[in-house]
């Protein structure tokens, strides 16, 4: 049983590290996007197309958000496993 708890602890630590890296990456991308938007001239209302670089950033942010959701679900699963352990 102690081995199971050690494995769960390692997994939780790994997930926490991953969440921290993802948060830093999202923050970096959001800053970069904000900087590009402040430097770029505003788009005219007729032109709703984003420049390719901004579109790539938005796709990357979407991808990271999806990863974050998957990590949260994984953490929830680990917590459910921990809750099932009889102390």
Tab-separated table of C-alpha atoms in Angstrom:
chain	number	residue	atom	x	y	z
A	1	UNK	CA	0.000	0.000	0.000
A	2	UNK	CA	2.900	2.350	0.772
A	3	UNK	CA	4.200	1.734	-2.746
A	4	UNK	CA	0.838	2.767	-4.195
A	5	UNK	CA	0.899	5.974	-2.182
A	6	UNK	CA	4.476	6.660	-3.336
A	7	UNK	CA	3.418	6.135	-6.951
A	8	UNK	CA	0.435	8.444	-6.507
A	9	UNK	CA	2.662	11.040	-4.848
A	10	UNK	CA	5.109	10.897	-7.776
A	11	UNK	CA	2.248	11.257	-10.242
A	12	UNK	CA	0.757	14.202	-8.373
A	13	UNK	CA	4.183	15.884	-8.267
A	14	UNK	CA	4.640	15.308	-12.004
A	15	UNK	CA	1.189	16.692	-12.758
A	16	UNK	CA	1.819	19.726	-10.542
A	17	UNK	CA	5.071	20.402	-12.418
A	18	UNK	CA	3.258	20.061	-15.735
A	19	UNK	CA	0.521	22.462	-14.627
A	20	UNK	CA	3.139	24.978	-13.544
A	21	UNK	CA	4.950	24.739	-16.908
A	22	UNK	CA	1.669	25.072	-18.800
A	23	UNK	CA	0.691	28.134	-16.776
A	24	UNK	CA	4.038	29.781	-17.504
A	25	UNK	CA	3.697	28.960	-21.207
A	26	UNK	CA	0.134	30.324	-21.369
A	27	UNK	CA	1.216	33.504	-19.577
A	28	UNK	CA	4.132	33.921	-21.998
A	29	UNK	CA	1.893	33.416	-25.011
A	30	UNK	CA	-0.731	35.810	-23.666
A	31	UNK	CA	1.958	38.469	-23.083
A	32	UNK	CA	3.321	37.908	-26.572
A	33	UNK	CA	-0.143	38.167	-28.053
A	34	UNK	CA	-0.856	41.369	-26.112
A	35	UNK	CA	2.449	42.867	-27.259
A	36	UNK	CA	1.734	42.026	-30.873
A	37	UNK	CA	-1.755	43.463	-30.658
A	38	UNK	CA	-0.496	46.693	-29.083
A	39	UNK	CA	2.173	47.114	-31.776
A	40	UNK	CA	0.001	46.077	-34.735
A	41	UNK	CA	-2.393	48.607	-36.222
A	42	UNK	CA	-6.023	47.881	-35.393
A	43	UNK	CA	-7.874	45.837	-37.972
A	44	UNK	CA	-10.581	47.592	-39.869
A	45	UNK	CA	-14.121	46.343	-39.175
A	46	UNK	CA	-14.325	45.036	-42.730
A	47	UNK	CA	-11.204	42.902	-42.224
A	48	UNK	CA	-11.990	40.210	-39.660
A	49	UNK	CA	-9.092	37.960	-40.674
A	50	UNK	CA	-6.308	37.703	-38.116
A	51	UNK	CA	-2.742	37.914	-39.322
A	52	UNK	CA	-1.198	34.429	-39.583
A	53	UNK	CA	1.109	34.916	-36.574
A	54	UNK	CA	-1.770	35.956	-34.325
A	55	UNK	CA	-3.841	33.021	-35.554
A	56	UNK	CA	-0.988	30.663	-34.667
A	57	UNK	CA	-0.776	32.141	-31.181
A	58	UNK	CA	-4.510	31.754	-30.696
A	59	UNK	CA	-4.312	28.135	-31.838
A	60	UNK	CA	-1.415	27.497	-29.445
A	61	UNK	CA	-3.341	29.047	-26.558
A	62	UNK	CA	-6.358	26.901	-27.443
A	63	UNK	CA	-4.158	23.817	-27.536
A	64	UNK	CA	-2.637	24.672	-24.151
A	65	UNK	CA	-6.084	25.243	-22.669
A	66	UNK	CA	-7.146	21.823	-23.927
A	67	UNK	CA	-4.029	20.311	-22.349
A	68	UNK	CA	-4.820	22.122	-19.109
A	69	UNK	CA	-8.320	20.625	-19.142
A	70	UNK	CA	-6.824	17.163	-19.684
A	71	UNK	CA	-4.374	17.715	-16.820
A	72	UNK	CA	-7.192	18.846	-14.536
A	73	UNK	CA	-9.154	15.707	-15.390
A	74	UNK	CA	-6.066	13.591	-14.696
A	75	UNK	CA	-5.591	15.317	-11.323
A	76	UNK	CA	-9.242	14.693	-10.491
A	77	UNK	CA	-8.717	11.021	-11.283
A	78	UNK	CA	-5.654	10.878	-9.046
A	79	UNK	CA	-7.583	12.547	-6.237
A	80	UNK	CA	-10.390	9.992	-6.660
A	81	UNK	CA	-7.779	7.205	-6.407
A	82	UNK	CA	-6.291	8.771	-3.275
A	83	UNK	CA	-9.768	9.096	-1.749
A	84	UNK	CA	-10.348	5.383	-2.298
A	85	UNK	CA	-7.277	4.419	-0.269
A	86	UNK	CA	-8.307	3.359	3.210
A	87	UNK	CA	-6.204	5.145	5.755
